Every structure is written in C-alpha cells, then in structure tokens.
Coordinates of C-alpha atoms and ligand atoms in Angstrom, one line a residue:
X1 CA 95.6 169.5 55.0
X2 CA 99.2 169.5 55.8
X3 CA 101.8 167.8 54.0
X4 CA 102.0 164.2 54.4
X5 CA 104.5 163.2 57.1
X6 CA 106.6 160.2 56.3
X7 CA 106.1 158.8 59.8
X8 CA 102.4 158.2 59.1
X9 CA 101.6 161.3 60.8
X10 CA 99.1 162.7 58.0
X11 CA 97.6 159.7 58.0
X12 CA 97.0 159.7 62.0
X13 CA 95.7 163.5 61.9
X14 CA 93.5 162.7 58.5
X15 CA 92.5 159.7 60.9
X16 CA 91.0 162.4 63.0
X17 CA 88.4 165.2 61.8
X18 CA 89.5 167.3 64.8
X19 CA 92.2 166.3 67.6
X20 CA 90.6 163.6 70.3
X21 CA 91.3 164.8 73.5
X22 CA 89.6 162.5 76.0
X23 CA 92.6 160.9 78.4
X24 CA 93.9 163.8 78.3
X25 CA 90.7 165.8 79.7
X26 CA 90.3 163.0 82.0
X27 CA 94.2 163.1 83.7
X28 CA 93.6 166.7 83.7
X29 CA 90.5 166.2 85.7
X30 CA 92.4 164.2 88.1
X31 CA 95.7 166.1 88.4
X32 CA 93.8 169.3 89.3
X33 CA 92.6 167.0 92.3
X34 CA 96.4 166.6 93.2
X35 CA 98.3 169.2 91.7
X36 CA 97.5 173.2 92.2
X37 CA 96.9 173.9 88.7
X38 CA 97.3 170.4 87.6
X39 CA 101.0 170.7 86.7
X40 CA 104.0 170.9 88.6
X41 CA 105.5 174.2 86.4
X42 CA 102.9 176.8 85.8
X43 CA 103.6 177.6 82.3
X44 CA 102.5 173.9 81.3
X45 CA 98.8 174.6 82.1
X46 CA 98.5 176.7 78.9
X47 CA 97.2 179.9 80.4
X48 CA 98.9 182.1 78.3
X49 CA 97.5 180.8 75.2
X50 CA 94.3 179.2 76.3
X51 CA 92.8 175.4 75.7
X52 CA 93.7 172.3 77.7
X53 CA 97.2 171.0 78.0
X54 CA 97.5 167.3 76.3
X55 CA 99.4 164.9 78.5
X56 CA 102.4 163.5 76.7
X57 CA 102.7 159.8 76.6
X58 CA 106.0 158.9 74.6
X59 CA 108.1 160.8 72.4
X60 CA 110.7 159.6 69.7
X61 CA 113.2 161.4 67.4
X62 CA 111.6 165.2 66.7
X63 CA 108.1 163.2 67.3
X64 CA 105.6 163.2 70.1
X65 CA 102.6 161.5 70.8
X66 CA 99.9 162.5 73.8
X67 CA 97.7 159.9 75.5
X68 CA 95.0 160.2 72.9
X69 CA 97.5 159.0 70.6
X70 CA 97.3 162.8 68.7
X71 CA 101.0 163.3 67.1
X72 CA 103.0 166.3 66.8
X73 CA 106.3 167.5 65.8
X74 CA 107.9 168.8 68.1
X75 CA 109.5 172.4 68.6
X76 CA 110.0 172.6 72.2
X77 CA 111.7 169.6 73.3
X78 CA 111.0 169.9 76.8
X79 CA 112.0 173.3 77.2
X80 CA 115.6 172.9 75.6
X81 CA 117.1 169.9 77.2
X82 CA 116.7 167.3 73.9
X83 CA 118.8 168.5 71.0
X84 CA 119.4 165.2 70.2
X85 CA 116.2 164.2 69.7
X86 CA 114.2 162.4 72.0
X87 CA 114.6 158.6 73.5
X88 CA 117.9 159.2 71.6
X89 CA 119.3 156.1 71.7
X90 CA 123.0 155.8 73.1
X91 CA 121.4 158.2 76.0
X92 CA 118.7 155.4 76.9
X93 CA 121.5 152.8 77.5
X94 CA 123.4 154.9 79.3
X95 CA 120.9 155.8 81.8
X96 CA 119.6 152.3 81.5
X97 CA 122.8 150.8 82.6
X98 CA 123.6 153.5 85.3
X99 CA 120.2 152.6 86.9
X100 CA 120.8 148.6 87.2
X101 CA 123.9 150.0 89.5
X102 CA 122.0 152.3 91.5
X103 CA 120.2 155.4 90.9
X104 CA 121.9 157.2 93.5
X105 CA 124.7 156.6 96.0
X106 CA 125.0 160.2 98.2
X107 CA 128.8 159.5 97.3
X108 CA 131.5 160.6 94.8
X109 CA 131.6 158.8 91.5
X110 CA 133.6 158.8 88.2
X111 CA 131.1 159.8 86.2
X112 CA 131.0 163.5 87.7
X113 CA 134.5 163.9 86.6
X114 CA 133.9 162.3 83.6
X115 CA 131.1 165.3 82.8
X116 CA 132.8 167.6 84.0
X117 CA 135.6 167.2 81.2
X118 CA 133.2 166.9 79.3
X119 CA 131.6 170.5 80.6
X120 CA 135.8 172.0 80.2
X121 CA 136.5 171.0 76.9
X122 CA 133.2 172.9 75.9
X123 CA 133.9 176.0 78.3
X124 CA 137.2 177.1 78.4
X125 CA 136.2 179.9 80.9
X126 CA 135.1 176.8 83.9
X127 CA 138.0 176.0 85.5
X128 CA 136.2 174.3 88.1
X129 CA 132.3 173.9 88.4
X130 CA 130.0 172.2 91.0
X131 CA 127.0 170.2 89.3
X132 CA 123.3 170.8 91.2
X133 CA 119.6 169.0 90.5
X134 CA 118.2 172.4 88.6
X135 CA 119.4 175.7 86.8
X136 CA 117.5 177.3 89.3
X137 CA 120.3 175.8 92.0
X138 CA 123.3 176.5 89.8
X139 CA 121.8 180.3 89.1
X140 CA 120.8 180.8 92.4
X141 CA 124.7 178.6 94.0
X142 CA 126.5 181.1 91.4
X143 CA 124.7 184.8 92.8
X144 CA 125.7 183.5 96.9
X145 CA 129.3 182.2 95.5
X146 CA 129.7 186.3 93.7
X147 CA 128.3 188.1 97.2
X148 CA 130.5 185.7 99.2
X149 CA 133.6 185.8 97.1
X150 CA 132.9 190.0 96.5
X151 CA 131.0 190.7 100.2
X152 CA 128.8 192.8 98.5
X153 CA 125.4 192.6 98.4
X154 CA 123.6 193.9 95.4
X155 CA 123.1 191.9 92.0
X156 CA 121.9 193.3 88.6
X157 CA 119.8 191.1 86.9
X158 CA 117.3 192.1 83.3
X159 CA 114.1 192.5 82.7
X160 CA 113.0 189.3 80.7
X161 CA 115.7 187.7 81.9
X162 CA 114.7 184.4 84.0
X163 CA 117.4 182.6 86.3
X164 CA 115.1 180.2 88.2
X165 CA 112.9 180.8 90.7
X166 CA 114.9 181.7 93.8
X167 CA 113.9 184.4 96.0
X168 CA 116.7 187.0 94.2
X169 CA 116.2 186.5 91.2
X170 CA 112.3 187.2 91.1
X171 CA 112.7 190.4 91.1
X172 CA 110.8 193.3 88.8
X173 CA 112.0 196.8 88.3
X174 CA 111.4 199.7 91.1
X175 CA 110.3 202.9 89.2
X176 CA 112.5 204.7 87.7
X177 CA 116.0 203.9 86.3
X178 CA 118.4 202.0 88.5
X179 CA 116.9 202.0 91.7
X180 CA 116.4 198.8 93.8
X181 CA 113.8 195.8 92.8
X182 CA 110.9 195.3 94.0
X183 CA 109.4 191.3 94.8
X184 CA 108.1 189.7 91.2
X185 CA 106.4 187.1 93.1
X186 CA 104.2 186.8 96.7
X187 CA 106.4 185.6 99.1
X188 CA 109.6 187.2 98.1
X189 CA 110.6 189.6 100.6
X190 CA 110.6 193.0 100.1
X191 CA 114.2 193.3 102.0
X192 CA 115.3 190.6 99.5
X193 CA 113.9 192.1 96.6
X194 CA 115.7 195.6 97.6
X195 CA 118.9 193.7 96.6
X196 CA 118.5 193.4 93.3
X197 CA 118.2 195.6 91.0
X198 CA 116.5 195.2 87.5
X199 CA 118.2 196.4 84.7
X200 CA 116.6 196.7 80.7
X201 CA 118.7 194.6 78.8
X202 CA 120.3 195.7 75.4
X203 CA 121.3 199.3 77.3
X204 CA 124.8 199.5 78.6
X205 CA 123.8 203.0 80.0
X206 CA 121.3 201.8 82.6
X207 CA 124.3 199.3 83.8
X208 CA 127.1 202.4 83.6
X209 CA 124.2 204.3 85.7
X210 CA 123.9 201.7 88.3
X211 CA 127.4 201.2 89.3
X212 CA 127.8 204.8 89.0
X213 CA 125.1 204.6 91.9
X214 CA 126.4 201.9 93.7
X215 CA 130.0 201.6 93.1
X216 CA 131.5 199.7 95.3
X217 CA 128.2 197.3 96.1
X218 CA 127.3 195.5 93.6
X219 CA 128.6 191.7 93.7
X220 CA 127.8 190.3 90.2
X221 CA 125.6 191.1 87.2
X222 CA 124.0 188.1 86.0
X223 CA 122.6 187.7 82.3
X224 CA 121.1 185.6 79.7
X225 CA 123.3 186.1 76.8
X226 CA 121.0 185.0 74.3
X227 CA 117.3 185.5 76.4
X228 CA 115.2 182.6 75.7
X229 CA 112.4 183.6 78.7
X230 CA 111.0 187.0 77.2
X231 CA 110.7 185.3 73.6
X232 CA 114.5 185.2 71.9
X233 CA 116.4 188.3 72.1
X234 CA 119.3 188.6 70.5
X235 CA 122.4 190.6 72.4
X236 CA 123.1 193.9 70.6
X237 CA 126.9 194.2 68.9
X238 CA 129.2 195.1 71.8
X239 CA 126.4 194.5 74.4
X240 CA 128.0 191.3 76.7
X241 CA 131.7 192.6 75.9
X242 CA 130.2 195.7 77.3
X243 CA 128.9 194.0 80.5
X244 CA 132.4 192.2 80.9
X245 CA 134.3 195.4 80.8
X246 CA 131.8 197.1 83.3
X247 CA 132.0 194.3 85.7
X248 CA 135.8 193.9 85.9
X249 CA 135.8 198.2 86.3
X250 CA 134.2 197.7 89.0
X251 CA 135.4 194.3 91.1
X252 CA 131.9 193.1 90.3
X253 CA 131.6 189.6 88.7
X254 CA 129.9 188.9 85.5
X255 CA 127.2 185.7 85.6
X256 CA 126.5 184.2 82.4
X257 CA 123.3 182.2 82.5
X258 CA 123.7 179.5 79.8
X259 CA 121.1 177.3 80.9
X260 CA 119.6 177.8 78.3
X261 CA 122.3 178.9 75.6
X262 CA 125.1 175.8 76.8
X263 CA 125.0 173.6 74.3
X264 CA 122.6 174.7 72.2
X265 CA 123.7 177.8 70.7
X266 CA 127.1 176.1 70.3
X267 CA 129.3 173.6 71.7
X268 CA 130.6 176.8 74.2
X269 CA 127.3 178.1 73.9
X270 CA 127.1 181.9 73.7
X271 CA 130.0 182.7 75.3
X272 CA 132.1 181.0 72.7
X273 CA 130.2 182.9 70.0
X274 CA 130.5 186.5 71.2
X275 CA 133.9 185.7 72.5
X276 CA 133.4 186.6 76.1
X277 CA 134.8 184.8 79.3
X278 CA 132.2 185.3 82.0
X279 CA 134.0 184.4 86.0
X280 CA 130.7 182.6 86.2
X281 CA 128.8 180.3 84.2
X282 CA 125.3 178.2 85.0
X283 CA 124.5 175.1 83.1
X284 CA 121.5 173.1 82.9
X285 CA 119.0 171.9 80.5
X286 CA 120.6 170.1 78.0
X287 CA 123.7 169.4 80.2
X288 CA 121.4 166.4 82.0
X289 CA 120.1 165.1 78.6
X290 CA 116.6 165.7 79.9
X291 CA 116.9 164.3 83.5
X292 CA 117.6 166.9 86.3
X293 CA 120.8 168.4 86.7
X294 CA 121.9 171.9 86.7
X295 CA 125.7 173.5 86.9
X296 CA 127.7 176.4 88.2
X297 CA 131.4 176.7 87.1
X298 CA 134.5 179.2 86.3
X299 CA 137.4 181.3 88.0
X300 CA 139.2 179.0 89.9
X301 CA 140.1 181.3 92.8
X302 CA 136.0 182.5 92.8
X303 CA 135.1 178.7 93.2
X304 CA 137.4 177.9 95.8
X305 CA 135.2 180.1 97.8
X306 CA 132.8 177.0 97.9
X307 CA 132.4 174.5 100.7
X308 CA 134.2 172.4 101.8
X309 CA 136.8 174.8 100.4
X310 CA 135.6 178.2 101.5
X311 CA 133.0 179.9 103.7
X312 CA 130.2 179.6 101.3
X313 CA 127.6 177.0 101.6
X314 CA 126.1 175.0 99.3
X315 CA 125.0 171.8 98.8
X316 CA 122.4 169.1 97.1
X317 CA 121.4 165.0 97.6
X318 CA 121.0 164.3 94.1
X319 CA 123.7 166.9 92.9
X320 CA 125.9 164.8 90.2
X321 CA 123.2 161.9 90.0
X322 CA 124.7 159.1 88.4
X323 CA 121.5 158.5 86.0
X324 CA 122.1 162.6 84.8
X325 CA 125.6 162.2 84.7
X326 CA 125.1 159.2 82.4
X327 CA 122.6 161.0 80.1
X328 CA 124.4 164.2 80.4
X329 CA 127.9 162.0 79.2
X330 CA 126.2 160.2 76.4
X331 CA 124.6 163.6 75.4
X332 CA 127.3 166.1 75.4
X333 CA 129.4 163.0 73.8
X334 CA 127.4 163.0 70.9
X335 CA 127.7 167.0 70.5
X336 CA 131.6 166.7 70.7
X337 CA 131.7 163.8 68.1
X338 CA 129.0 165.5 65.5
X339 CA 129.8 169.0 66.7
X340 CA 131.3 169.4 62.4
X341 CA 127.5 168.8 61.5
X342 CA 125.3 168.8 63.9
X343 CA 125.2 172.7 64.5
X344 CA 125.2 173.4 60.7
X345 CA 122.4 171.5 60.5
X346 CA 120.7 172.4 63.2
X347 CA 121.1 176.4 61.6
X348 CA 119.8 174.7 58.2
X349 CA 117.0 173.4 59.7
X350 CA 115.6 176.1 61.8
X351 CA 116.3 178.9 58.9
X352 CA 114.0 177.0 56.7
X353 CA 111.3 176.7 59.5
X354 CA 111.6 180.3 61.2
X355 CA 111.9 182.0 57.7
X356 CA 109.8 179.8 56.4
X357 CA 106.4 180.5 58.7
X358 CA 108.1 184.2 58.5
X359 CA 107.2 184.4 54.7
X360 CA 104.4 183.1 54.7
X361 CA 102.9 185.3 57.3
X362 CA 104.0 188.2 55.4
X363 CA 102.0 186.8 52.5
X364 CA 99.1 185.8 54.4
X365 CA 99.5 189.7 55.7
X366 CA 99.9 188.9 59.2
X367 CA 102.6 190.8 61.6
X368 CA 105.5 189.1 62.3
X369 CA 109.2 189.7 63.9
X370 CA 111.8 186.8 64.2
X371 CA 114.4 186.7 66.4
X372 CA 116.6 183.2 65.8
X373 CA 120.1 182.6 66.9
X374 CA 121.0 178.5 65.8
X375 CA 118.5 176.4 66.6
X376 CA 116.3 178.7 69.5
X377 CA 113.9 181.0 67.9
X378 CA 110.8 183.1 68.0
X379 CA 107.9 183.8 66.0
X380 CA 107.1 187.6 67.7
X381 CA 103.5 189.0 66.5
X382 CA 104.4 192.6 65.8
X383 CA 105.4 194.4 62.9
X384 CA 108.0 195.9 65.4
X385 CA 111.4 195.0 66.1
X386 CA 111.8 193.7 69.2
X387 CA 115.3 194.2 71.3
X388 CA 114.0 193.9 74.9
X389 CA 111.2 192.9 77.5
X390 CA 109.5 196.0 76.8
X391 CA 109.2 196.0 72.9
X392 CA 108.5 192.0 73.2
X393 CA 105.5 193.2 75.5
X394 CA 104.0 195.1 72.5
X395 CA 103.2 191.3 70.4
X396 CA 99.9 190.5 69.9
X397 CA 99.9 188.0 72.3
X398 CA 96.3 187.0 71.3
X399 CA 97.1 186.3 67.7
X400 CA 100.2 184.4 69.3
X401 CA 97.7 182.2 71.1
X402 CA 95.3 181.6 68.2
X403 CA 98.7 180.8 66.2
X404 CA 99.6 178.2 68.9
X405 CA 96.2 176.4 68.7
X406 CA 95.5 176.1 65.4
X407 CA 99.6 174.6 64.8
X408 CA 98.5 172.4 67.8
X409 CA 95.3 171.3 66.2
X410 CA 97.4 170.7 62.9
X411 CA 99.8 168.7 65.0
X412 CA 102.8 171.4 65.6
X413 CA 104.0 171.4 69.3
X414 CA 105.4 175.3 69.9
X415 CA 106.1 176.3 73.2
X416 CA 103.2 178.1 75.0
X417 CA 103.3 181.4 75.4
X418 CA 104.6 184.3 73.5
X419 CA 107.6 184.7 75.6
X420 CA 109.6 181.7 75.1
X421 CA 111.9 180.4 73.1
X422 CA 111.0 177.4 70.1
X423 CA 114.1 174.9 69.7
X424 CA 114.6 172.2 67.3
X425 CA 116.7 168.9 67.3
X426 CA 119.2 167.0 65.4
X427 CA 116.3 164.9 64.8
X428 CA 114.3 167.1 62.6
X429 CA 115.2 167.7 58.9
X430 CA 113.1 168.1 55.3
X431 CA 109.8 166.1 56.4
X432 CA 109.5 168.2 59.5
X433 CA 110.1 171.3 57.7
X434 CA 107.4 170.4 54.8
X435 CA 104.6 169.2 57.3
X436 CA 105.3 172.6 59.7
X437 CA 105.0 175.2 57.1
X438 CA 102.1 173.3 55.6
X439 CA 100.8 173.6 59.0
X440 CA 101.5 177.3 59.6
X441 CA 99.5 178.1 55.9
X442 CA 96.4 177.1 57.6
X443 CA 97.0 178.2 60.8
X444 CA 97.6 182.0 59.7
X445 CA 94.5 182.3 57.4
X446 CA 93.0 181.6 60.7
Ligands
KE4_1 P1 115.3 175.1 86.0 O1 115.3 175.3 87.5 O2 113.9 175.2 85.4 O3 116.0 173.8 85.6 O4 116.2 176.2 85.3 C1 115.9 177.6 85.6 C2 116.4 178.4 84.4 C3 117.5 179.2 84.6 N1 118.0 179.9 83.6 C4 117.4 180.0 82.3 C5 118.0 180.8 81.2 C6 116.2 179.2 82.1 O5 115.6 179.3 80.9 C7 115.7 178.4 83.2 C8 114.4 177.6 83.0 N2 113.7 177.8 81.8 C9 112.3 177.7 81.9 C10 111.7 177.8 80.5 N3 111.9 179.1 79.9 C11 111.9 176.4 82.5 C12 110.5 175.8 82.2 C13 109.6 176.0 83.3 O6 109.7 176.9 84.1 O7 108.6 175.2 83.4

C-alpha cells in the first residue's frame, strides 16, 4: 500500500479495496450519446492505454479528485497549462473578477497589453505577437504569416512533432528522404499535404538535404524544441542552432513551437536555454493559465505582415479574452516573481520522481529510458535510447499501458499514452514524491 499521503489520500484509497468507478461509467455512458468518442480530444478516451477514462470533478494544488471521489496526484496537469498548481489561488480571483466585468467584449482591452509585456520580458526574441484561442491557431497564424512574409510555399515540419491540428501541419512522411508529405489524417488534402515536408528530427542532414532540394521554396521550418508529443525528446547538442543557421542560409524562417516548452522549461522557455532566437515563436498552454488562449509572436518586420498591417489574414472572436488574459497575467506574474525558486524546484522535484521510478524499475528488472528536461519528462519502456519518433516507436507500449493502470489504480494520474510528455507543478514536493514512487513499486512488479 502506498505511502501515506498527508492530504488523507491513503486513507481515501485504503477507504477503497479497488478504485469505484460508477459516475464516471455512467457520464461516460451518456457522453458517448453526445460526444463521438465521448470526449471532445481523442487522446482523453484512453485508447492508447486501455480502461475507461474517469471524469474529473475538482482539482486543488498537485491534487485531483474524479466524480467517484477517487484521488490522485497529479502528473499531467491538463496537458501542461497548470504549473502553478491547480485552482491556484491569485489566478481564481483574477479570472473571478474579470468575469463580473464581462467575459468578453469583441474589443481592445488593457489587459492584452498588459500580457503581452508580460509575454516580452520572458521572450526577448517577440517583438510583437498576436494572442489566438488555441496553439493550434498561433501554430497554424505563424506557418501563413512565414509563406506570406517569404511567398514560398513549402514548410518542414518533424516526425513526432505536433503543432495542432490544422490541415498543414498533419502531415506524415512521403517515402524516402525529403520528398513531399503525405495527409496524416482523412480529410487533409493530398495537394495540402504535398506542401509539407516531414523531416526526422535530431538529423541536421535530412534538413541540409531538403533545402538542397528545394532551395529557394521552402518558407519556414517549424519545430518543437523540446518535443513533448512523441514522448520527451531532448534536442541533440548543436541541433536548433543548426536549424537557425540553415534557415537564415536559406531566407527561410525558423518556427519555434513553445507551446509546450514556454514557460515551463523556463521563464524563456527553450529558446532561452539553448540560446537560440527563432523569427517565430507559438505560445499556448500555460500562457492562458488553463483557459484558452494561444500566441504567435517575433521579428517585428515578419509581423507587420499581419492584418490590419499587411496582406495576411488572420483573425479570432475570443482572441485576447479578458478571462485568459486575467489568468494568463496572474500566472506568468507568479513565474516572474518566484522565477529564483520556482524552476529549481520544479528540477528538484521531478529528478526525484523521474529517477526515482527510473531506479526502481531497473531494480524490479524492467526496461526503462528517461528523457526529462525541467519539470516535462518521460518514462520510455525500452532498454534503448530514444532520440526521435522512430526509436520512441520501439517502447513497449503495452507495458507502458499496464504501467499507467496500475499508477491509476494506486492513485497516480500520468498522461495516457506512451508518447506524451508527464509535467509536474510548483505544487508538488516531498509527500508527492513519497506516495508516487511507493506507487510505482507496486505498479512495476505488476
Ligand atoms: P492546442 O490547440 O491543443 O491548444 O495546441 C496545439 C499544440 C501545439 N503545439 C504543441 C507543442 C502542443 O503540444 C500542442 C497541443 N498538445 C496536445 C498534447 N500533447 C494537446 C492535448 C490534446 O490534443 O488533447
């Protein structure tokens, strides 16, 4: 039985032989009435590691609690977006107040600039950004801003690599090295698909190779730094300087997708970490504090190829929201003010818990590769290193799945499915470390 969890949590799971899961079967019943799938974002249905998705019902601090009143700590945080915590408290006011106001005017407010200071003092490399409702807007916004601004048509994006779901950017390799996509998804055109070309990422030679191919037609290469969507892999030394100097060889622009990485990696994200200046940057996630809001920022003179401003279009209703500005204020607020702790701790933390489970799966015998940069991380079930989509591909993604259930079952809340990234908050220190690794003992005799 795991380590008891100050909160009361052992007590609550020794409260319960096994894990009651009847509202949550019951909502489930009813959503697949409503919703295809039951969810509104397929990965939440738990197909890639089997078993029926609890419902979430409230969530404090690093804790959550599903409608059956089952706890768990949390290492997912909605994807990325709470790194505070969750319900953390001077980001409830905030919203709380901007909502007695209005949730939404369809008109210019303070609090977008306000953010969007917020946003430059972070990322010295956006010199003007436009804020959008997703990270799928500000990813797919930034790839029409670099073919408007470049007239060129073709993008490179990586395999792994996930910038939202617009048409573009679901794309998988064509056969062979560098030659155009092909769609990654129904519906995706096979004329769009042809512009984009996808690239394995860690190899600077496949990216040499395809602008060696298409010199003068490739508008922008567009990159998670740190990839959170195959699983966490980790940029190999001299790989995103590499992309930089390719892309300014060439007139191309270079995309940096910190949607994921803004925030969380650092306060600048990845980019301030490997020292790179990207002309484009998308934002999202934890940007909004966990209500919807997305970003796309950087060269001044690339931007000013915008609307009103310029002859590319874009545009959104709920872009700069008042309710995400105020969450997204109070948030990145409290990252600015902490930022001399915060990250250290946040590094403290997740070491003990990745290395942690690491060890003990060695001792219990079972295959295991960690990839971890600050607080995002992944437990990998292979006994190879893994550097791209490819080698992530070789995990045991059946183990993974067993792994998830049984920490689920023991009250651990991982993300499901082998290729994504684990996070953890501000709010989790010693007791969450203890209960999790008493947790993964069990679950890896399993
Ligand atoms: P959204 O449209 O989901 O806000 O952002 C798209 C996006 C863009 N870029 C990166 C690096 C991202 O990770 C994402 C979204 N991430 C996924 C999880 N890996 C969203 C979760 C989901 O699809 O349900």
């Amino acid at each position: 039985m795991p380590a008891s969890y100050t909160s009361g949590m052992a007590q609550a799971i020794e409260g319960q032989a096994s894990r009651v899961m009847t509202r949550s079967g019951e909502l489930q019943r009813r959503a697949e009435r409503l919703l295809p799938g039951g969810v509104d974002s397929p990965v939440r249905a738990f197909r890639a590691v089997g078993g029926e998705p609890p419902f979430m019902d409230r969530a404090k601090g690093a804790t959550l609690w599903d409608v059956d009143g089952n706890r768990y700590v949390d290492f997912f945080g909605s994807w990325g977006p709470m790194i505070l915590g969750h319900a953390y408290p001077a980001a409830v006011e905030a919203i709380g107040r901007a909502a007695e106001r209005s949730a939404s005017f369809g008109a210019s407010t303070e609090a977008e600039g306000d953010l969007a200071e917020l946003v430059m003092r972070c990322f010295p490399s956006v010199e003007r950004l436009r804020f959008t409702s997703s990270g799928t807007e500000a990813c797919m916004s930034a790839v029409r801003l670099a073919r408007g601004f470049t007239g060129r048509n073709l993008v490179v994006k990586f395999e792994g690599c996930y910038h939202g779901h617009s048409d573009a950017m679901l794309v998988k390799a064509g056969s062979g090295m560098a030659t155009l996509g092909i769609p990654g998804s129904a519906g995706v055109p096979e004329a769009v698909a042809m512009e984009t070309l996808a690239l394995p990422y860690n190899d600077l030679a496949a990216v040499r190779e395809a602008f060696a191919k298409f010199p003068e037609g490739i508008a922008a290469v567009i990159v998670e730094p740190v990839v959170g969507n195959a699983g966490t892999l980790i940029p190999v030394e001299g790989y995103l300087q590499g992309l930089q100097a390719i892309t300014r060889e060439h007139g191309a622009l270079l995309i940096v997708d910190e949607v994921m990485t803004g925030f969380r990696l650092s306060l600048g994200g990845a980019q301030e970490i490997y020292g790179i200046r990207p002309d484009l940057t998308t934002l999202g996630k934890i940007l909004g504090g966990g209500l919807p809001c997305g970003a796309f920022g950087g060269r001044e003179d690339v931007m000013a190829y915008l609307a009103p401003l310029g002859p590319v279009y874009q545009a959104g209703t709920l872009s700069g929201n008042p309710l995400a500005m105020a969450a997204g204020i109070a948030t990145l607020g409290a990252l600015i003010e902490g930022r001399d702790t915060i990250y250290a701790r946040l590094e403290q933390v997740t070491a003990a818990v990745a290395e942690g489970v690491a060890e003990l799966a060695r001792e219990a015998g079972v295959a295991v590769t960690t990839n971890r940069v600050g607080s995002m991380f992944t437990w990998f079930f292979t006994d190879r290193p893994v550097r791209n989509f490819a080698e992530a591909l070789m995990s045991d993604t059946a183990r993974f799945g067993g792994f998830h259930r049984a920490m689920m079952e023991a009250g651990v809340w991982l993300p499901p499915s082998q290729f994504e990234a684990a996070f953890v908050s501000a709010a989790h220190g010693e007791t969450e470390v203890a209960f999790t690794l008493e947790a993964a003992r069990g679950a890896l005799r399993g």
